Amino acid sequence: SAIPEIKSTHSLVAKHVTKEKWDKLSGIVTKTSGFTLAKAIACAVEFDNQHCGIYAGDFDSYRDFADVFDPIIQEYHGISADAKHTSDMDFSKITGNVNPDAPVKSTRIRVGRSINGFGLSPGITKEQRQEVERLFASASKKFPEDLSGEYYPLTGMDEKVRQQLVDDHFLFMSGDPNLKVAGMERDWPEGRGIFHNKDKTFLVWVNEEDQLRIISMEKGGDVLGVFKRLANGIKAVGDSVKAESGKEFCLDEKYGYVHSCPTNLGTGMRASVHIDLPGWTKDGVDKLKARCEELALQPRGTRGESGGQTGHTYDISNKHRLGYSEVQLVQTMSDGVNTLYKEDLELQ
């Protein structure tokens, strides 16, 4: 078939899906979920605002369409063609923590995980999606006490439960145009759900953008405690899934933990705090952005905890995903936040 017109002309897809590559790869259909290159680049074809513009429908996509994925991943993450990725969740290696005096409102760390043998969200079949849900629901019944809680499937959800999840900002919704065009909302809401522990500090989203989106969070700035809970939670899910199905999480020696979006490859980790930085706000947001860049951090504005813009609360997170271990990224974020806080006092 002819190469489609790519509306996102400045995207990585437009740059790396050449006619030669299209002619070579467009006829390939992946084994796990019947995915194609046309499905992978649907967002770049449909929309004109994509930076990356490509998703994987299964682990096979990264291999079968490597001529396209490899250069995109290398360019986006700034890695070399022969780079290897090493994971490390050993929280005992973290030194120090966020200064308890720093005005940190909350801390949140999330990763994604995919179970071998099932498609990723853009390509996963209905049967595979239901099996991922079944494996997770079963795993969640065996969690240790501090992680134990309740799994709430989206299908047939009680209105009171739904409202509570909305109030807690835990519920994910349908209707995101990107996820729709990428194929992630097929059979909605079948096979999707949300788990959280009793304290609401450990959450898992099932079959949203990733098969499993695992989240650890709490009020205050105990980054080490949040990371420790995350590590224990990932292990609890992985051990249980393996015991029940013999399957492990998809882990690639080059690309780390496999996610549907190539921007999340590697650790798939976003470790963030909400912190008040009045000094930096006074100095100028552009200067804060530049400083964060030097510290390998990414700042975003927040809408404030209560919904109103406080004016100086920022979401500060690690910038990198691939090519660094989880321990390195959490350490970088923790140290960087302490640096920003110290400088903020001087700027006030």
Tab-separated table of C-alpha atoms in Angstrom:
chain	number	residue	atom	x	y	z
A	1	SER	CA	0.000	0.000	0.000
A	2	ALA	CA	1.053	3.622	-0.523
A	3	ILE	CA	2.714	5.459	2.373
A	4	PRO	CA	0.036	7.519	4.186
A	5	GLU	CA	0.250	11.293	4.447
A	6	ILE	CA	1.760	12.150	7.835
A	7	LYS	CA	0.039	15.272	9.193
A	8	SER	CA	2.536	15.724	12.038
A	9	THR	CA	5.221	16.922	9.640
A	10	HIS	CA	7.690	17.797	12.423
A	11	SER	CA	7.274	14.487	14.280
A	12	LEU	CA	9.923	11.803	14.655
A	13	VAL	CA	7.624	9.552	12.603
A	14	ALA	CA	7.710	11.981	9.654
A	15	LYS	CA	11.490	11.992	9.847
A	16	HIS	CA	12.053	8.236	10.187
A	17	VAL	CA	9.209	6.571	8.260
A	18	THR	CA	10.649	6.914	4.760
A	19	LYS	CA	9.100	5.447	1.629
A	20	GLU	CA	11.798	2.747	1.547
A	21	LYS	CA	11.067	1.713	5.140
A	22	TRP	CA	7.313	1.833	4.556
A	23	ASP	CA	7.581	-0.423	1.490
A	24	LYS	CA	9.738	-2.870	3.445
A	25	LEU	CA	7.667	-2.992	6.665
A	26	SER	CA	4.056	-2.067	5.887
A	27	GLY	CA	3.095	-5.655	5.005
A	28	ILE	CA	4.322	-7.141	8.300
A	29	VAL	CA	1.723	-8.279	10.857
A	30	THR	CA	3.026	-9.018	14.378
A	31	LYS	CA	2.499	-12.449	15.901
A	32	THR	CA	1.290	-11.501	19.401
A	33	SER	CA	-1.522	-9.112	18.528
A	34	GLY	CA	-1.660	-8.688	14.750
A	35	PHE	CA	-0.204	-5.172	14.844
A	36	THR	CA	1.035	-3.259	11.782
A	37	LEU	CA	3.194	-0.217	11.087
A	38	ALA	CA	0.062	1.646	9.885
A	39	LYS	CA	-1.556	1.114	13.306
A	40	ALA	CA	1.679	2.118	15.067
A	41	ILE	CA	1.871	5.534	13.355
A	42	ALA	CA	-1.888	6.289	13.351
A	43	CYS	CA	-1.524	9.331	15.656
A	44	ALA	CA	1.122	10.980	13.453
A	45	VAL	CA	-1.088	10.415	10.401
A	46	GLU	CA	-4.310	11.632	12.050
A	47	PHE	CA	-3.045	14.622	14.088
A	48	ASP	CA	-0.688	17.499	13.280
A	49	ASN	CA	0.632	18.033	16.826
A	50	GLN	CA	2.660	14.886	17.585
A	51	HIS	CA	6.283	15.081	18.705
A	52	CYS	CA	6.935	11.344	18.649
A	53	GLY	CA	3.801	9.939	16.990
A	54	ILE	CA	4.327	6.180	17.300
A	55	TYR	CA	3.145	3.420	19.662
A	56	ALA	CA	3.968	-0.286	19.929
A	57	GLY	CA	1.112	-2.803	19.876
A	58	ASP	CA	3.152	-5.596	21.448
A	59	PHE	CA	6.760	-6.482	22.330
A	60	ASP	CA	7.164	-7.817	18.754
A	61	SER	CA	6.483	-4.350	17.291
A	62	TYR	CA	9.822	-3.076	18.628
A	63	ARG	CA	11.611	-5.944	16.863
A	64	ASP	CA	9.531	-6.291	13.686
A	65	PHE	CA	9.549	-2.538	12.994
A	66	ALA	CA	13.019	-1.929	14.447
A	67	ASP	CA	14.110	0.005	11.321
A	68	VAL	CA	11.638	2.704	12.395
A	69	PHE	CA	11.551	2.325	16.197
A	70	ASP	CA	15.327	2.165	16.787
A	71	PRO	CA	16.272	5.537	15.276
A	72	ILE	CA	13.229	7.213	16.883
A	73	ILE	CA	14.125	5.829	20.323
A	74	GLN	CA	17.802	6.748	19.914
A	75	GLU	CA	16.951	10.293	18.894
A	76	TYR	CA	14.268	10.848	21.549
A	77	HIS	CA	16.278	9.448	24.475
A	78	GLY	CA	19.689	10.554	23.228
A	79	ILE	CA	21.212	7.071	23.402
A	80	SER	CA	23.670	5.341	21.092
A	81	ALA	CA	22.712	2.421	18.829
A	82	ASP	CA	24.538	-0.094	21.029
A	83	ALA	CA	23.432	1.250	24.434
A	84	LYS	CA	22.228	-1.229	27.083
A	85	HIS	CA	19.738	-0.474	29.858
A	86	THR	CA	20.180	-1.678	33.447
A	87	SER	CA	17.342	-1.675	35.953
A	88	ASP	CA	17.976	-1.216	39.696
A	89	MET	CA	15.162	-0.975	42.262
A	90	ASP	CA	17.388	-1.466	45.321
A	91	PHE	CA	16.164	1.358	47.583
A	92	SER	CA	18.984	0.736	50.100
A	93	LYS	CA	21.327	2.457	47.606
A	94	ILE	CA	19.519	5.809	47.899
A	95	THR	CA	21.476	8.281	50.044
A	96	GLY	CA	19.683	10.971	52.022
A	97	ASN	CA	16.145	12.159	51.368
A	98	VAL	CA	14.307	15.386	50.596
A	99	ASN	CA	14.997	17.993	53.313
A	100	PRO	CA	12.074	17.772	55.778
A	101	ASP	CA	11.999	21.614	55.913
A	102	ALA	CA	11.304	21.863	52.167
A	103	PRO	CA	7.671	22.853	51.426
A	104	VAL	CA	6.830	19.607	49.586
A	105	LYS	CA	3.083	18.950	49.487
A	106	SER	CA	3.164	15.465	47.977
A	107	THR	CA	5.395	12.843	46.364
A	108	ARG	CA	4.436	10.424	43.590
A	109	ILE	CA	6.439	7.814	41.669
A	110	ARG	CA	4.950	5.790	38.825
A	111	VAL	CA	6.195	3.110	36.444
A	112	GLY	CA	4.614	0.925	33.806
A	113	ARG	CA	4.907	-2.840	33.474
A	114	SER	CA	3.816	-5.270	30.767
A	115	ILE	CA	3.420	-9.028	31.109
A	116	ASN	CA	5.148	-11.197	28.498
A	117	GLY	CA	2.970	-12.838	25.884
A	118	PHE	CA	0.164	-10.261	25.868
A	119	GLY	CA	-0.215	-7.298	23.527
A	120	LEU	CA	0.400	-3.732	24.694
A	121	SER	CA	-2.584	-1.404	24.975
A	122	PRO	CA	-2.695	-0.227	21.306
A	123	GLY	CA	-2.735	-3.812	19.984
A	124	ILE	CA	-3.868	-6.081	22.829
A	125	THR	CA	-6.752	-8.407	21.940
A	126	LYS	CA	-9.902	-8.499	24.061
A	127	GLU	CA	-9.023	-11.982	25.393
A	128	GLN	CA	-5.476	-10.899	26.285
A	129	ARG	CA	-6.766	-7.801	28.051
A	130	GLN	CA	-9.164	-9.855	30.143
A	131	GLU	CA	-6.384	-12.281	31.037
A	132	VAL	CA	-4.092	-9.420	32.162
A	133	GLU	CA	-6.941	-8.167	34.353
A	134	ARG	CA	-7.569	-11.662	35.754
A	135	LEU	CA	-3.880	-12.176	36.569
A	136	PHE	CA	-3.652	-8.803	38.312
A	137	ALA	CA	-6.919	-9.205	40.263
A	138	SER	CA	-5.685	-12.576	41.484
A	139	ALA	CA	-2.237	-11.152	42.354
A	140	SER	CA	-3.792	-8.290	44.316
A	141	LYS	CA	-5.401	-10.728	46.755
A	142	LYS	CA	-1.944	-11.896	47.867
A	143	PHE	CA	-0.346	-8.500	48.570
A	144	PRO	CA	1.382	-7.925	51.937
A	145	GLU	CA	-0.620	-6.038	54.566
A	146	ASP	CA	0.566	-2.475	53.808
A	147	LEU	CA	-0.203	-2.912	50.087
A	148	SER	CA	-3.423	-4.888	50.390
A	149	GLY	CA	-6.656	-3.316	49.251
A	150	GLU	CA	-9.405	-3.570	46.694
A	151	TYR	CA	-9.528	-3.969	42.905
A	152	TYR	CA	-12.365	-2.011	41.254
A	153	PRO	CA	-13.190	-3.060	37.662
A	154	LEU	CA	-14.549	-0.240	35.481
A	155	THR	CA	-17.185	-2.587	34.057
A	156	GLY	CA	-20.303	-2.513	36.223
A	157	MET	CA	-18.743	-0.087	38.709
A	158	ASP	CA	-21.041	1.079	41.504
A	159	GLU	CA	-21.830	4.824	41.273
A	160	LYS	CA	-20.703	5.492	44.880
A	161	VAL	CA	-17.369	3.782	44.205
A	162	ARG	CA	-16.987	5.717	40.954
A	163	GLN	CA	-17.633	9.057	42.658
A	164	GLN	CA	-15.130	8.260	45.430
A	165	LEU	CA	-12.440	7.407	42.850
A	166	VAL	CA	-13.192	10.681	41.023
A	167	ASP	CA	-12.923	12.642	44.291
A	168	ASP	CA	-9.583	10.951	45.039
A	169	HIS	CA	-8.349	11.813	41.483
A	170	PHE	CA	-7.722	8.088	40.926
A	171	LEU	CA	-10.133	7.398	38.091
A	172	PHE	CA	-8.914	7.387	34.505
A	173	MET	CA	-11.486	8.273	31.859
A	174	SER	CA	-12.118	7.455	28.230
A	175	GLY	CA	-12.135	10.105	25.539
A	176	ASP	CA	-8.470	11.066	25.149
A	177	PRO	CA	-8.217	11.589	21.348
A	178	ASN	CA	-4.611	10.316	21.235
A	179	LEU	CA	-5.378	7.099	23.089
A	180	LYS	CA	-8.474	6.583	20.930
A	181	VAL	CA	-6.678	6.902	17.591
A	182	ALA	CA	-3.786	4.792	18.914
A	183	GLY	CA	-6.285	1.957	19.534
A	184	MET	CA	-6.090	2.064	23.335
A	185	GLU	CA	-9.814	2.538	23.918
A	186	ARG	CA	-11.100	-0.465	21.963
A	187	ASP	CA	-13.749	-2.498	23.889
A	188	TRP	CA	-13.937	0.255	26.519
A	189	PRO	CA	-14.347	-0.245	29.531
A	190	GLU	CA	-13.868	-4.022	29.274
A	191	GLY	CA	-10.839	-5.367	31.192
A	192	ARG	CA	-9.895	-2.040	32.789
A	193	GLY	CA	-9.830	-1.206	36.464
A	194	ILE	CA	-8.172	0.478	39.418
A	195	PHE	CA	-6.608	-0.985	42.524
A	196	HIS	CA	-5.654	0.925	45.645
A	197	ASN	CA	-4.540	-0.062	49.120
A	198	LYS	CA	-6.403	0.978	52.258
A	199	ASP	CA	-4.166	4.015	52.865
A	200	LYS	CA	-4.525	5.169	49.233
A	201	THR	CA	-0.739	5.302	48.921
A	202	PHE	CA	-0.353	2.405	46.450
A	203	LEU	CA	-2.327	2.361	43.203
A	204	VAL	CA	-2.410	0.271	40.055
A	205	TRP	CA	-4.197	1.232	36.842
A	206	VAL	CA	-4.982	-1.876	34.820
A	207	ASN	CA	-5.079	-1.746	31.008
A	208	GLU	CA	-4.964	1.998	30.501
A	209	GLU	CA	-2.005	3.270	28.385
A	210	ASP	CA	0.053	0.378	29.777
A	211	GLN	CA	-1.081	-3.053	30.918
A	212	LEU	CA	-0.071	-2.056	34.450
A	213	ARG	CA	0.655	1.472	35.649
A	214	ILE	CA	1.994	1.114	39.195
A	215	ILE	CA	1.928	4.206	41.429
A	216	SER	CA	3.220	4.954	44.915
A	217	MET	CA	2.321	8.286	46.512
A	218	GLU	CA	1.731	10.140	49.743
A	219	LYS	CA	1.502	13.595	51.258
A	220	GLY	CA	4.816	15.199	52.229
A	221	GLY	CA	8.325	14.684	50.892
A	222	ASP	CA	9.455	11.213	51.987
A	223	VAL	CA	10.830	10.268	48.564
A	224	LEU	CA	12.739	7.279	49.937
A	225	GLY	CA	9.623	5.863	51.633
A	226	VAL	CA	7.574	6.291	48.451
A	227	PHE	CA	10.260	4.568	46.344
A	228	LYS	CA	10.553	1.725	48.849
A	229	ARG	CA	6.795	1.089	48.709
A	230	LEU	CA	6.903	1.189	44.905
A	231	ALA	CA	9.744	-1.352	44.764
A	232	ASN	CA	7.926	-3.684	47.163
A	233	GLY	CA	4.696	-3.251	45.204
A	234	ILE	CA	6.275	-4.053	41.829
A	235	LYS	CA	7.883	-7.143	43.354
A	236	ALA	CA	4.584	-8.289	44.886
A	237	VAL	CA	2.782	-7.972	41.530
A	238	GLY	CA	5.599	-9.623	39.558
A	239	ASP	CA	6.066	-12.554	41.967
A	240	SER	CA	2.364	-13.323	42.043
A	241	VAL	CA	1.883	-13.113	38.257
A	242	LYS	CA	4.870	-15.415	37.776
A	243	ALA	CA	3.658	-17.937	40.366
A	244	GLU	CA	0.253	-18.085	38.700
A	245	SER	CA	1.140	-17.927	34.990
A	246	GLY	CA	4.876	-18.564	34.701
A	247	LYS	CA	5.097	-15.209	32.882
A	248	GLU	CA	7.484	-12.371	33.710
A	249	PHE	CA	7.442	-8.649	32.953
A	250	CYS	CA	8.713	-7.737	29.453
A	251	LEU	CA	12.305	-6.627	29.921
A	252	ASP	CA	14.607	-5.873	27.013
A	253	GLU	CA	18.374	-5.593	27.490
A	254	LYS	CA	18.509	-2.577	25.219
A	255	TYR	CA	15.211	-0.842	26.059
A	256	GLY	CA	14.524	-1.890	29.659
A	257	TYR	CA	10.902	-2.352	30.675
A	258	VAL	CA	8.648	-2.420	27.638
A	259	HIS	CA	5.902	0.228	27.428
A	260	SER	CA	3.446	1.040	24.644
A	261	CYS	CA	4.912	4.523	24.226
A	262	PRO	CA	8.629	4.580	23.279
A	263	THR	CA	9.114	7.771	25.331
A	264	ASN	CA	8.524	5.642	28.472
A	265	LEU	CA	11.043	2.895	27.657
A	266	GLY	CA	13.752	2.007	30.161
A	267	THR	CA	12.491	2.658	33.651
A	268	GLY	CA	9.117	4.049	32.570
A	269	MET	CA	9.547	5.996	35.759
A	270	ARG	CA	8.277	9.445	36.604
A	271	ALA	CA	9.288	10.434	40.140
A	272	SER	CA	7.791	13.776	41.124
A	273	VAL	CA	7.084	16.123	43.997
A	274	HIS	CA	4.754	19.101	44.306
A	275	ILE	CA	6.778	21.851	45.928
A	276	ASP	CA	6.299	25.568	46.615
A	277	LEU	CA	9.086	27.661	45.052
A	278	PRO	CA	8.162	31.328	45.668
A	279	GLY	CA	11.768	32.491	45.215
A	280	TRP	CA	12.105	30.878	41.794
A	281	THR	CA	8.670	32.226	40.790
A	282	LYS	CA	9.899	35.733	41.605
A	283	ASP	CA	13.129	35.123	39.699
A	284	GLY	CA	11.224	33.890	36.626
A	285	VAL	CA	9.833	30.611	35.380
A	286	ASP	CA	12.210	30.560	32.405
A	287	LYS	CA	15.173	30.644	34.786
A	288	LEU	CA	13.629	27.791	36.783
A	289	LYS	CA	13.225	25.774	33.568
A	290	ALA	CA	16.857	26.362	32.644
A	291	ARG	CA	18.041	25.422	36.144
A	292	CYS	CA	15.943	22.235	36.098
A	293	GLU	CA	17.490	21.328	32.741
A	294	GLU	CA	20.961	21.523	34.364
A	295	LEU	CA	19.750	19.276	37.192
A	296	ALA	CA	18.181	16.729	34.754
A	297	LEU	CA	14.712	17.662	36.055
A	298	GLN	CA	11.476	18.739	34.412
A	299	PRO	CA	9.209	21.405	35.937
A	300	ARG	CA	5.488	21.667	35.268
A	301	GLY	CA	2.962	24.086	36.700
A	302	THR	CA	0.256	22.628	38.939
A	303	ARG	CA	-3.347	23.567	39.387
A	304	GLY	CA	-2.746	23.569	43.123
A	305	GLU	CA	-3.920	20.850	45.483
A	306	SER	CA	-7.340	22.450	45.974
A	307	GLY	CA	-7.942	23.190	42.303
A	308	GLY	CA	-6.957	26.864	42.380
A	309	GLN	CA	-3.616	27.998	40.899
A	310	THR	CA	-1.425	28.791	43.910
A	311	GLY	CA	1.017	30.609	41.670
A	312	HIS	CA	4.209	29.024	42.948
A	313	THR	CA	3.579	25.277	43.320
A	314	TYR	CA	5.496	23.210	40.773
A	315	ASP	CA	5.560	19.580	39.808
A	316	ILE	CA	9.257	18.670	39.627
A	317	SER	CA	10.214	15.300	38.121
A	318	ASN	CA	13.129	13.385	36.610
A	319	LYS	CA	13.717	14.205	32.951
A	320	HIS	CA	15.208	10.887	31.792
A	321	ARG	CA	13.607	7.435	31.486
A	322	LEU	CA	16.050	5.296	29.489
A	323	GLY	CA	19.786	4.830	30.028
A	324	TYR	CA	19.655	5.423	33.799
A	325	SER	CA	18.559	3.068	36.578
A	326	GLU	CA	15.548	3.739	38.819
A	327	VAL	CA	17.892	4.347	41.763
A	328	GLN	CA	19.823	6.951	39.756
A	329	LEU	CA	16.651	8.763	38.700
A	330	VAL	CA	15.169	8.895	42.201
A	331	GLN	CA	18.526	10.059	43.618
A	332	THR	CA	18.757	12.776	40.946
A	333	MET	CA	15.234	13.966	41.693
A	334	SER	CA	15.730	13.954	45.482
A	335	ASP	CA	19.095	15.781	45.310
A	336	GLY	CA	17.773	18.212	42.688
A	337	VAL	CA	14.758	19.153	44.789
A	338	ASN	CA	17.056	19.873	47.749
A	339	THR	CA	19.206	22.086	45.509
A	340	LEU	CA	16.181	23.981	44.182
A	341	TYR	CA	14.882	24.486	47.738
A	342	LYS	CA	18.229	25.826	48.979
A	343	GLU	CA	18.439	28.223	46.024
A	344	ASP	CA	14.790	29.194	46.451
A	345	LEU	CA	15.495	30.470	49.979
A	346	GLU	CA	18.311	32.640	48.599
A	347	LEU	CA	16.038	34.024	45.858
A	348	GLN	CA	13.122	34.948	48.149
